[in-house]
PDB file of C-alpha atoms in Angstrom:
ATOM      1  CA  UNK A  11      22.258  17.209  10.061  1.00  0.00           C
ATOM      2  CA  UNK A  12      23.791  18.570   6.998  1.00  0.00           C
ATOM      3  CA  UNK A  13      22.452  15.783   4.871  1.00  0.00           C
ATOM      4  CA  UNK A  14      18.872  17.132   5.534  1.00  0.00           C
ATOM      5  CA  UNK A  15      18.602  19.932   3.363  1.00  0.00           C
ATOM      6  CA  UNK A  16      18.563  18.244  -0.123  1.00  0.00           C
ATOM      7  CA  UNK A  17      15.899  15.917   0.925  1.00  0.00           C
ATOM      8  CA  UNK A  18      13.380  18.651   1.013  1.00  0.00           C
ATOM      9  CA  UNK A  19      12.842  18.035  -2.801  1.00  0.00           C
ATOM     10  CA  UNK A  20      11.464  14.738  -1.699  1.00  0.00           C
ATOM     11  CA  UNK A  21       8.582  16.073   0.270  1.00  0.00           C
ATOM     12  CA  UNK A  22       5.630  16.143  -1.998  1.00  0.00           C
ATOM     13  CA  UNK A  23       2.907  18.805  -1.979  1.00  0.00           C
ATOM     14  CA  UNK A  24       0.103  16.049  -1.070  1.00  0.00           C
ATOM     15  CA  UNK A  25       1.795  15.055   2.211  1.00  0.00           C
ATOM     16  CA  UNK A  26       0.028  16.050   5.388  1.00  0.00           C
ATOM     17  CA  UNK A  27       0.457  18.869   7.797  1.00  0.00           C
ATOM     18  CA  UNK A  28       2.032  21.050   4.723  1.00  0.00           C
ATOM     19  CA  UNK A  29       2.330  24.369   6.693  1.00  0.00           C
ATOM     20  CA  UNK A  30       3.928  22.626   9.584  1.00  0.00           C
ATOM     21  CA  UNK A  31       6.473  20.762   7.487  1.00  0.00           C
ATOM     22  CA  UNK A  32       7.448  24.025   5.430  1.00  0.00           C
ATOM     23  CA  UNK A  33       8.077  25.745   8.687  1.00  0.00           C
ATOM     24  CA  UNK A  34      10.308  23.077  10.059  1.00  0.00           C
ATOM     25  CA  UNK A  35      12.229  22.748   6.777  1.00  0.00           C
ATOM     26  CA  UNK A  36      12.923  26.398   6.686  1.00  0.00           C
ATOM     27  CA  UNK A  37      14.176  26.165  10.303  1.00  0.00           C
ATOM     28  CA  UNK A  38      16.391  23.314   9.422  1.00  0.00           C
ATOM     29  CA  UNK A  39      17.864  25.092   6.271  1.00  0.00           C
ATOM     30  CA  UNK A  40      18.781  28.252   8.507  1.00  0.00           C
ATOM     31  CA  UNK A  41      20.749  25.832  10.946  1.00  0.00           C
ATOM     32  CA  UNK A  42      22.860  24.050   8.072  1.00  0.00           C
ATOM     33  CA  UNK A  43      25.938  25.815   7.509  1.00  0.00           C
ATOM     34  CA  UNK A  44      26.434  27.245   3.642  1.00  0.00           C
ATOM     35  CA  UNK A  45      29.537  24.906   3.142  1.00  0.00           C
ATOM     36  CA  UNK A  46      27.504  21.737   4.241  1.00  0.00           C
ATOM     37  CA  UNK A  47      24.611  22.964   1.997  1.00  0.00           C
ATOM     38  CA  UNK A  48      27.196  23.142  -0.837  1.00  0.00           C
ATOM     39  CA  UNK A  49      28.549  19.767   0.114  1.00  0.00           C
ATOM     40  CA  UNK A  50      25.306  17.709   0.411  1.00  0.00           C
ATOM     41  CA  UNK A  51      23.861  19.477  -2.948  1.00  0.00           C
ATOM     42  CA  UNK A  52      26.918  18.156  -4.898  1.00  0.00           C
ATOM     43  CA  UNK A  53      26.614  14.743  -3.363  1.00  0.00           C
ATOM     44  CA  UNK A  54      23.005  14.541  -4.240  1.00  0.00           C
ATOM     45  CA  UNK A  55      23.912  15.447  -7.846  1.00  0.00           C
ATOM     46  CA  UNK A  56      25.231  11.951  -8.016  1.00  0.00           C
ATOM     47  CA  UNK A  57      22.160  10.296  -6.680  1.00  0.00           C
ATOM     48  CA  UNK A  58      18.746   9.826  -8.264  1.00  0.00           C
ATOM     49  CA  UNK A  59      15.898   8.914  -6.267  1.00  0.00           C
ATOM     50  CA  UNK A  60      12.655   7.985  -8.376  1.00  0.00           C
ATOM     51  CA  UNK A  61       9.863   9.698  -6.283  1.00  0.00           C
ATOM     52  CA  UNK A  62       6.491   9.871  -8.438  1.00  0.00           C
ATOM     53  CA  UNK A  63       4.825  13.212  -8.834  1.00  0.00           C
ATOM     54  CA  UNK A  64       1.225  12.885  -8.750  1.00  0.00           C
ATOM     55  CA  UNK A  65      -1.509  15.662  -8.797  1.00  0.00           C
ATOM     56  CA  UNK A  66      -4.460  14.801  -6.789  1.00  0.00           C
ATOM     57  CA  UNK A  67      -6.506  15.609  -3.784  1.00  0.00           C
ATOM     58  CA  UNK A  68      -6.199  14.102  -0.432  1.00  0.00           C
ATOM     59  CA  UNK A  69      -8.508  16.179   1.701  1.00  0.00           C
ATOM     60  CA  UNK A  70      -9.177  13.558   4.553  1.00  0.00           C
ATOM     61  CA  UNK A  71      -5.556  12.348   5.029  1.00  0.00           C
ATOM     62  CA  UNK A  72      -5.226  14.305   8.335  1.00  0.00           C
ATOM     63  CA  UNK A  73      -8.367  12.853   9.570  1.00  0.00           C
ATOM     64  CA  UNK A  74      -7.355   9.410   8.754  1.00  0.00           C
ATOM     65  CA  UNK A  75      -4.082   9.804  10.463  1.00  0.00           C
ATOM     66  CA  UNK A  76      -5.672  11.207  13.549  1.00  0.00           C
ATOM     67  CA  UNK A  77      -8.306   8.198  13.591  1.00  0.00           C
ATOM     68  CA  UNK A  78      -5.315   5.693  13.440  1.00  0.00           C
ATOM     69  CA  UNK A  79      -3.736   7.614  16.251  1.00  0.00           C
ATOM     70  CA  UNK A  80      -6.623   7.549  18.420  1.00  0.00           C
ATOM     71  CA  UNK A  81      -8.483   4.406  17.556  1.00  0.00           C
ATOM     72  CA  UNK A  82     -11.487   6.261  16.281  1.00  0.00           C
ATOM     73  CA  UNK A  83     -13.888   4.681  13.916  1.00  0.00           C
ATOM     74  CA  UNK A  84     -15.128   6.275  10.997  1.00  0.00           C
ATOM     75  CA  UNK A  85     -17.850   6.059   8.443  1.00  0.00           C
ATOM     76  CA  UNK A  86     -16.593   6.479   4.822  1.00  0.00           C
ATOM     77  CA  UNK A  87     -17.685   6.671   1.328  1.00  0.00           C
ATOM     78  CA  UNK A  88     -15.534   5.075  -1.136  1.00  0.00           C
ATOM     79  CA  UNK A  89     -14.928   4.792  -4.778  1.00  0.00           C
ATOM     80  CA  UNK A  90     -13.243   1.635  -5.637  1.00  0.00           C
ATOM     81  CA  UNK A  91     -12.283   0.335  -9.170  1.00  0.00           C
ATOM     82  CA  UNK A  92     -15.721  -1.779  -9.226  1.00  0.00           C
ATOM     83  CA  UNK A  93     -18.231   0.501  -7.490  1.00  0.00           C
ATOM     84  CA  UNK A  94     -19.050   3.200  -4.744  1.00  0.00           C
ATOM     85  CA  UNK A  95     -19.692   2.021  -1.260  1.00  0.00           C
ATOM     86  CA  UNK A  96     -20.211   3.018   2.405  1.00  0.00           C
ATOM     87  CA  UNK A  97     -18.393   1.180   5.200  1.00  0.00           C
ATOM     88  CA  UNK A  98     -17.499   1.706   8.644  1.00  0.00           C
ATOM     89  CA  UNK A  99     -13.710   1.494   9.146  1.00  0.00           C
ATOM     90  CA  UNK A 100     -11.031   1.526  11.884  1.00  0.00           C
ATOM     91  CA  UNK A 101      -7.755   2.878  10.222  1.00  0.00           C
ATOM     92  CA  UNK A 102      -4.653   1.382  11.129  1.00  0.00           C
ATOM     93  CA  UNK A 103      -1.870   3.050   9.544  1.00  0.00           C
ATOM     94  CA  UNK A 104      -1.250   5.236   6.380  1.00  0.00           C
ATOM     95  CA  UNK A 105       1.577   4.911   3.921  1.00  0.00           C
ATOM     96  CA  UNK A 106       2.785   6.376   0.716  1.00  0.00           C
ATOM     97  CA  UNK A 107       3.852   4.044  -2.125  1.00  0.00           C
ATOM     98  CA  UNK A 108       4.396   4.728  -5.747  1.00  0.00           C
ATOM     99  CA  UNK A 109       3.214   8.415  -5.477  1.00  0.00           C
ATOM    100  CA  UNK A 110      -0.245   7.324  -3.894  1.00  0.00           C
ATOM    101  CA  UNK A 111      -1.268   7.159  -0.180  1.00  0.00           C
ATOM    102  CA  UNK A 112      -2.732   4.190   1.350  1.00  0.00           C
ATOM    103  CA  UNK A 113      -4.711   3.475   4.417  1.00  0.00           C
ATOM    104  CA  UNK A 114      -4.724   0.260   6.161  1.00  0.00           C
ATOM    105  CA  UNK A 115      -8.037  -0.211   8.164  1.00  0.00           C
ATOM    106  CA  UNK A 116     -10.486  -2.866   9.361  1.00  0.00           C
ATOM    107  CA  UNK A 117     -13.691  -2.923   7.638  1.00  0.00           C
ATOM    108  CA  UNK A 118     -16.495  -3.783   9.921  1.00  0.00           C
ATOM    109  CA  UNK A 119     -19.056  -4.727   6.872  1.00  0.00           C
ATOM    110  CA  UNK A 120     -16.080  -6.861   5.229  1.00  0.00           C
ATOM    111  CA  UNK A 121     -15.019  -8.108   8.573  1.00  0.00           C
ATOM    112  CA  UNK A 122     -11.443  -7.949   7.456  1.00  0.00           C
ATOM    113  CA  UNK A 123      -8.293  -5.858   7.011  1.00  0.00           C
ATOM    114  CA  UNK A 124      -8.348  -3.757   3.914  1.00  0.00           C
ATOM    115  CA  UNK A 125      -6.287  -1.352   1.850  1.00  0.00           C
ATOM    116  CA  UNK A 126      -7.902   1.735   0.660  1.00  0.00           C
ATOM    117  CA  UNK A 127      -6.267   4.411  -1.479  1.00  0.00           C
ATOM    118  CA  UNK A 128      -6.800   7.625   0.215  1.00  0.00           C
ATOM    119  CA  UNK A 129      -7.626   9.884  -2.926  1.00  0.00           C
ATOM    120  CA  UNK A 130     -10.739   7.773  -3.385  1.00  0.00           C
ATOM    121  CA  UNK A 131     -12.660   8.647  -0.162  1.00  0.00           C
ATOM    122  CA  UNK A 132     -15.504  10.905  -1.196  1.00  0.00           C
ATOM    123  CA  UNK A 133     -16.709  11.261   2.460  1.00  0.00           C
ATOM    124  CA  UNK A 134     -15.183  10.730   5.630  1.00  0.00           C
ATOM    125  CA  UNK A 135     -16.849  11.172   9.113  1.00  0.00           C
ATOM    126  CA  UNK A 136     -16.438  10.152  12.600  1.00  0.00           C
ATOM    127  CA  UNK A 137     -18.851   7.433  14.072  1.00  0.00           C
ATOM    128  CA  UNK A 138     -19.398   5.562  17.252  1.00  0.00           C
ATOM    129  CA  UNK A 139     -17.421   2.378  17.850  1.00  0.00           C
ATOM    130  CA  UNK A 140     -19.370  -0.991  17.268  1.00  0.00           C
ATOM    131  CA  UNK A 141     -20.889  -2.340  20.206  1.00  0.00           C
ATOM    132  CA  UNK A 142     -19.757  -5.907  19.166  1.00  0.00           C
ATOM    133  CA  UNK A 143     -17.240  -7.103  16.533  1.00  0.00           C
ATOM    134  CA  UNK A 144     -17.813 -10.763  15.347  1.00  0.00           C
ATOM    135  CA  UNK A 145     -14.840 -13.079  15.866  1.00  0.00           C
ATOM    136  CA  UNK A 146     -13.812 -14.188  12.476  1.00  0.00           C
ATOM    137  CA  UNK A 147     -11.152 -16.117  10.740  1.00  0.00           C
ATOM    138  CA  UNK A 148     -10.588 -12.986   8.306  1.00  0.00           C
ATOM    139  CA  UNK A 149      -9.748 -10.987  11.431  1.00  0.00           C
ATOM    140  CA  UNK A 150      -6.396 -13.061  11.496  1.00  0.00           C
ATOM    141  CA  UNK A 151      -3.037 -11.262  10.499  1.00  0.00           C
ATOM    142  CA  UNK A 152      -2.489 -11.205   6.763  1.00  0.00           C
ATOM    143  CA  UNK A 153      -0.140 -13.995   6.509  1.00  0.00           C
ATOM    144  CA  UNK A 154      -1.591 -15.887   9.193  1.00  0.00           C
ATOM    145  CA  UNK A 155      -0.523 -19.613   9.031  1.00  0.00           C
ATOM    146  CA  UNK A 156      -4.212 -20.592   8.744  1.00  0.00           C
ATOM    147  CA  UNK A 157      -4.480 -18.929   5.304  1.00  0.00           C
ATOM    148  CA  UNK A 158      -3.859 -21.037   2.245  1.00  0.00           C
ATOM    149  CA  UNK A 159      -0.343 -21.215   0.972  1.00  0.00           C
ATOM    150  CA  UNK A 160       0.255 -19.504  -2.378  1.00  0.00           C
ATOM    151  CA  UNK A 161       3.228 -20.844  -4.546  1.00  0.00           C
ATOM    152  CA  UNK A 162       4.065 -19.346  -7.963  1.00  0.00           C
ATOM    153  CA  UNK A 163       6.995 -20.583  -9.920  1.00  0.00           C
ATOM    154  CA  UNK A 164       8.705 -17.737 -11.807  1.00  0.00           C
ATOM    155  CA  UNK A 165      11.143 -17.601 -14.291  1.00  0.00           C
ATOM    156  CA  UNK A 166      14.251 -15.405 -14.393  1.00  0.00           C
ATOM    157  CA  UNK A 167      12.505 -12.759 -16.094  1.00  0.00           C
ATOM    158  CA  UNK A 168       9.681 -13.212 -13.519  1.00  0.00           C
ATOM    159  CA  UNK A 169      11.872 -12.922 -10.676  1.00  0.00           C
ATOM    160  CA  UNK A 170      13.282  -9.577 -11.953  1.00  0.00           C
ATOM    161  CA  UNK A 171       9.676  -8.196 -12.536  1.00  0.00           C
ATOM    162  CA  UNK A 172       8.375  -9.380  -9.140  1.00  0.00           C
ATOM    163  CA  UNK A 173      11.319  -8.341  -6.870  1.00  0.00           C
ATOM    164  CA  UNK A 174      10.514  -4.682  -7.215  1.00  0.00           C
ATOM    165  CA  UNK A 175       6.939  -5.220  -5.966  1.00  0.00           C
ATOM    166  CA  UNK A 176       6.902  -3.598  -2.650  1.00  0.00           C
ATOM    167  CA  UNK A 177       4.321  -6.272  -1.129  1.00  0.00           C
ATOM    168  CA  UNK A 178       5.628  -9.432  -2.520  1.00  0.00           C
ATOM    169  CA  UNK A 179       9.429  -8.872  -3.276  1.00  0.00           C
ATOM    170  CA  UNK A 180      10.645 -10.327  -0.288  1.00  0.00           C
ATOM    171  CA  UNK A 181       8.489 -13.479  -0.501  1.00  0.00           C
ATOM    172  CA  UNK A 182      10.716 -14.710  -3.376  1.00  0.00           C
ATOM    173  CA  UNK A 183      12.934 -17.989  -2.779  1.00  0.00           C
ATOM    174  CA  UNK A 184      15.585 -19.272  -5.288  1.00  0.00           C
ATOM    175  CA  UNK A 185      14.200 -21.990  -7.428  1.00  0.00           C
ATOM    176  CA  UNK A 186      16.080 -23.812  -9.862  1.00  0.00           C
ATOM    177  CA  UNK A 187      19.134 -22.568 -11.603  1.00  0.00           C
ATOM    178  CA  UNK A 188      17.895 -18.954 -12.560  1.00  0.00           C
ATOM    179  CA  UNK A 189      14.101 -18.916 -11.539  1.00  0.00           C
ATOM    180  CA  UNK A 190      12.298 -18.465  -8.088  1.00  0.00           C
ATOM    181  CA  UNK A 191       9.561 -19.460  -6.257  1.00  0.00           C
ATOM    182  CA  UNK A 192       7.079 -16.754  -4.975  1.00  0.00           C
ATOM    183  CA  UNK A 193       5.793 -18.323  -1.649  1.00  0.00           C
ATOM    184  CA  UNK A 194       3.533 -16.541   0.883  1.00  0.00           C
ATOM    185  CA  UNK A 195       0.019 -16.818   2.648  1.00  0.00           C
ATOM    186  CA  UNK A 196      -3.102 -14.492   2.215  1.00  0.00           C
ATOM    187  CA  UNK A 197      -6.678 -14.738   2.677  1.00  0.00           C
ATOM    188  CA  UNK A 198      -8.519 -15.836  -0.361  1.00  0.00           C
ATOM    189  CA  UNK A 199     -10.068 -12.400  -0.706  1.00  0.00           C
ATOM    190  CA  UNK A 200      -7.077 -11.020  -2.260  1.00  0.00           C
ATOM    191  CA  UNK A 201      -7.244 -13.693  -5.218  1.00  0.00           C
ATOM    192  CA  UNK A 202      -8.720 -10.981  -7.356  1.00  0.00           C
ATOM    193  CA  UNK A 203      -5.548  -8.791  -6.875  1.00  0.00           C
ATOM    194  CA  UNK A 204      -3.368 -11.496  -7.547  1.00  0.00           C
ATOM    195  CA  UNK A 205      -5.057 -12.670 -10.498  1.00  0.00           C
ATOM    196  CA  UNK A 206      -4.418  -9.196 -12.045  1.00  0.00           C
ATOM    197  CA  UNK A 207      -0.809  -9.310 -11.251  1.00  0.00           C
ATOM    198  CA  UNK A 208      -0.300 -12.830 -12.669  1.00  0.00           C
ATOM    199  CA  UNK A 209      -1.950 -11.814 -15.881  1.00  0.00           C
ATOM    200  CA  UNK A 210       0.857  -9.193 -16.238  1.00  0.00           C
ATOM    201  CA  UNK A 211       3.531 -11.770 -15.634  1.00  0.00           C
ATOM    202  CA  UNK A 212       2.277 -13.870 -18.680  1.00  0.00           C
ATOM    203  CA  UNK A 213       4.153 -17.218 -19.225  1.00  0.00           C
ATOM    204  CA  UNK A 214       6.928 -16.048 -16.636  1.00  0.00           C
ATOM    205  CA  UNK A 215       4.683 -17.084 -13.587  1.00  0.00           C
ATOM    206  CA  UNK A 216       2.971 -20.363 -13.216  1.00  0.00           C
ATOM    207  CA  UNK A 217       0.617 -21.161 -10.231  1.00  0.00           C
ATOM    208  CA  UNK A 218       1.350 -24.306  -8.222  1.00  0.00           C
ATOM    209  CA  UNK A 219      -1.004 -23.669  -5.478  1.00  0.00           C
ATOM    210  CA  UNK A 220      -3.715 -23.193  -4.377  1.00  0.00           C
ATOM    211  CA  UNK A 221      -5.885 -25.006  -7.172  1.00  0.00           C
ATOM    212  CA  UNK A 222      -8.514 -22.338  -6.934  1.00  0.00           C
ATOM    213  CA  UNK A 223      -6.066 -19.254  -7.816  1.00  0.00           C
ATOM    214  CA  UNK A 224      -4.880 -21.447 -10.898  1.00  0.00           C
ATOM    215  CA  UNK A 225      -8.525 -21.854 -11.855  1.00  0.00           C
ATOM    216  CA  UNK A 226      -9.212 -18.017 -11.484  1.00  0.00           C
ATOM    217  CA  UNK A 227      -5.939 -17.094 -13.643  1.00  0.00           C
ATOM    218  CA  UNK A 228      -7.026 -19.785 -16.234  1.00  0.00           C
ATOM    219  CA  UNK A 229     -10.527 -18.335 -16.557  1.00  0.00           C
ATOM    220  CA  UNK A 230      -9.319 -14.760 -16.687  1.00  0.00           C
ATOM    221  CA  UNK A 231      -6.989 -15.574 -19.503  1.00  0.00           C
ATOM    222  CA  UNK A 232      -9.739 -17.315 -21.330  1.00  0.00           C
ATOM    223  CA  UNK A 233     -11.820 -14.069 -21.257  1.00  0.00           C
ATOM    224  CA  UNK A 234      -9.391 -11.961 -22.537  1.00  0.00           C
ATOM    225  CA  UNK A 235      -8.863 -14.331 -25.301  1.00  0.00           C
TER     226      UNK A 235
END
């Protein structure tokens, strides 16, 4: 328990149940002997944890958490990078990454699992469960064997860049003397996202498969040129 006190600095203001957390942390602090607090504070001075600080509102996060827990469908308004839309979703889970909160949910209109950034929800309200959900190949798990295999050859520099990626870092395999092979399966609806990642890698990544992803990267590069 003596190691808990210094970690109170890791709790960001945008985390859910703020009042409850502050009350719990105050009780934990009171239980920890002063000597142990000093010892752990000294230890934490030798450790640096990079937790990005973001200033943004997440007014619907507790409702999303509750819906994920109870299986409640929601009707939402969402502002993506491209456009605003209205969708019916079933939240699966929430997680925090790079200072932002994300919600993984099944979209009824898209008929697939999607990831939403929580601060981009502009409206969230409870709705009735759909009477019938069409069986679709896109409802399969993200990395299902029926999805196309993506294979991307990386240079040593490309490996260093991609191994930090929280989604794809574990999919890197050794390839050649210093490079690597990024190999995984995903639905084709994710290719636009992959194109943006590959453009950032430049010549440190070569798309080996599938052909359609290779063509998309090629066209995106031409558009930039």
